[in-house]
Coordinates of C-alpha atoms in Angstrom, one line a residue:
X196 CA -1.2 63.2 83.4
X197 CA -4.0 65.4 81.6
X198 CA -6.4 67.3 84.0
X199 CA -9.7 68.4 82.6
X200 CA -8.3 71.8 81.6
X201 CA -5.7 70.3 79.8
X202 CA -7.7 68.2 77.7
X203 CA -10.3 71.2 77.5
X204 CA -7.2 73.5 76.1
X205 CA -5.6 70.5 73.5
X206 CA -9.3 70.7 72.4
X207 CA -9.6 74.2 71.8
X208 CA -5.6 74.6 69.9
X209 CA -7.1 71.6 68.2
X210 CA -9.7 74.4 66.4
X211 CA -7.8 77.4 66.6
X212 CA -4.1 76.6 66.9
X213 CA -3.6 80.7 66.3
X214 CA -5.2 81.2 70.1
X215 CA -2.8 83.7 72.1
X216 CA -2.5 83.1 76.0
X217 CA -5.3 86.0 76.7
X218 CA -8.3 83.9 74.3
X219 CA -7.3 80.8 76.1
X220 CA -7.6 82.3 79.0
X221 CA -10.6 83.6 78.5
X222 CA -12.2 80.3 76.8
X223 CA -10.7 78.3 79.7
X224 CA -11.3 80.6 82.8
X225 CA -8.0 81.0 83.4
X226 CA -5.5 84.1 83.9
X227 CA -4.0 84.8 80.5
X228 CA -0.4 84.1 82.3
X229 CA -1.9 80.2 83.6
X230 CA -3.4 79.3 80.2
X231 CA 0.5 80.5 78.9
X232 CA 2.2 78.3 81.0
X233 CA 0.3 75.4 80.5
X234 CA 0.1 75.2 76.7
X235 CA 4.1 76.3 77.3
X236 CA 4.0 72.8 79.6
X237 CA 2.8 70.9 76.6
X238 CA 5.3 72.3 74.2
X239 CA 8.3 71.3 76.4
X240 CA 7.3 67.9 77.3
X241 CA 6.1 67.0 74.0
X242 CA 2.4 66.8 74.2
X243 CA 1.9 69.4 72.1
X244 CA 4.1 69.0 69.3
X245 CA 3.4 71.2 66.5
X246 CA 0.8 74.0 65.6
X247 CA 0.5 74.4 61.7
X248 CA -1.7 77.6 60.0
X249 CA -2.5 77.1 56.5
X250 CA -4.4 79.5 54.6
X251 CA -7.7 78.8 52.0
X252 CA -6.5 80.7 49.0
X253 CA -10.5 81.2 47.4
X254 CA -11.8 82.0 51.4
X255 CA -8.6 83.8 52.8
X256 CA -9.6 81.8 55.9
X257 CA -7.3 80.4 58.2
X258 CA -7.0 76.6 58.9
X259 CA -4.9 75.9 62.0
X260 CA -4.3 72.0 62.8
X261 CA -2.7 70.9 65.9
X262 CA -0.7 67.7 66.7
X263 CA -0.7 66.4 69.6
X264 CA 1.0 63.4 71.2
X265 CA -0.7 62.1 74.4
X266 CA 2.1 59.7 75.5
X267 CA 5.1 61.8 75.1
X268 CA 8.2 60.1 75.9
X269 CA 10.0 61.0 79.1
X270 CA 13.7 62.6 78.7

């Protein structure tokens, strides 16, 4: 089950898939090592599946997608 800091942390990878533990942190009101382990908690039990960073060619920008899957099957 998602908590409200969850959902607020899928959210934010959802714009910035780049984010290290310490921005998450900070952007969630967290310690850098709680915002770690829960994005680390969504890697292992499938909710968060897959960060991809794609770079604009004309605006050297960087375009970071998430996928997320918020029914993950149970091993």
């Amino acid at each position: 089950m998602l908590d409200r800091t969850d959902r607020r942390l899928l959210r934010a990878l959802q714009q910035n898939g780049a984010m290290t533990a310490q921005e998450m942190g900070r952007h969630l009101g967290l310690s850098t090592s709680q915002a770690g382990r829960r994005r680390q908690k969504h890697e292992q039990t499938g909710v968060l599946r897959a960060v991809q960073h794609r770079y604009c060619t004309r605006g050297l920008r960087l375009i970071s997608a998430g996928v997320f899957d918020t029914h993950p099957q149970r091993p």
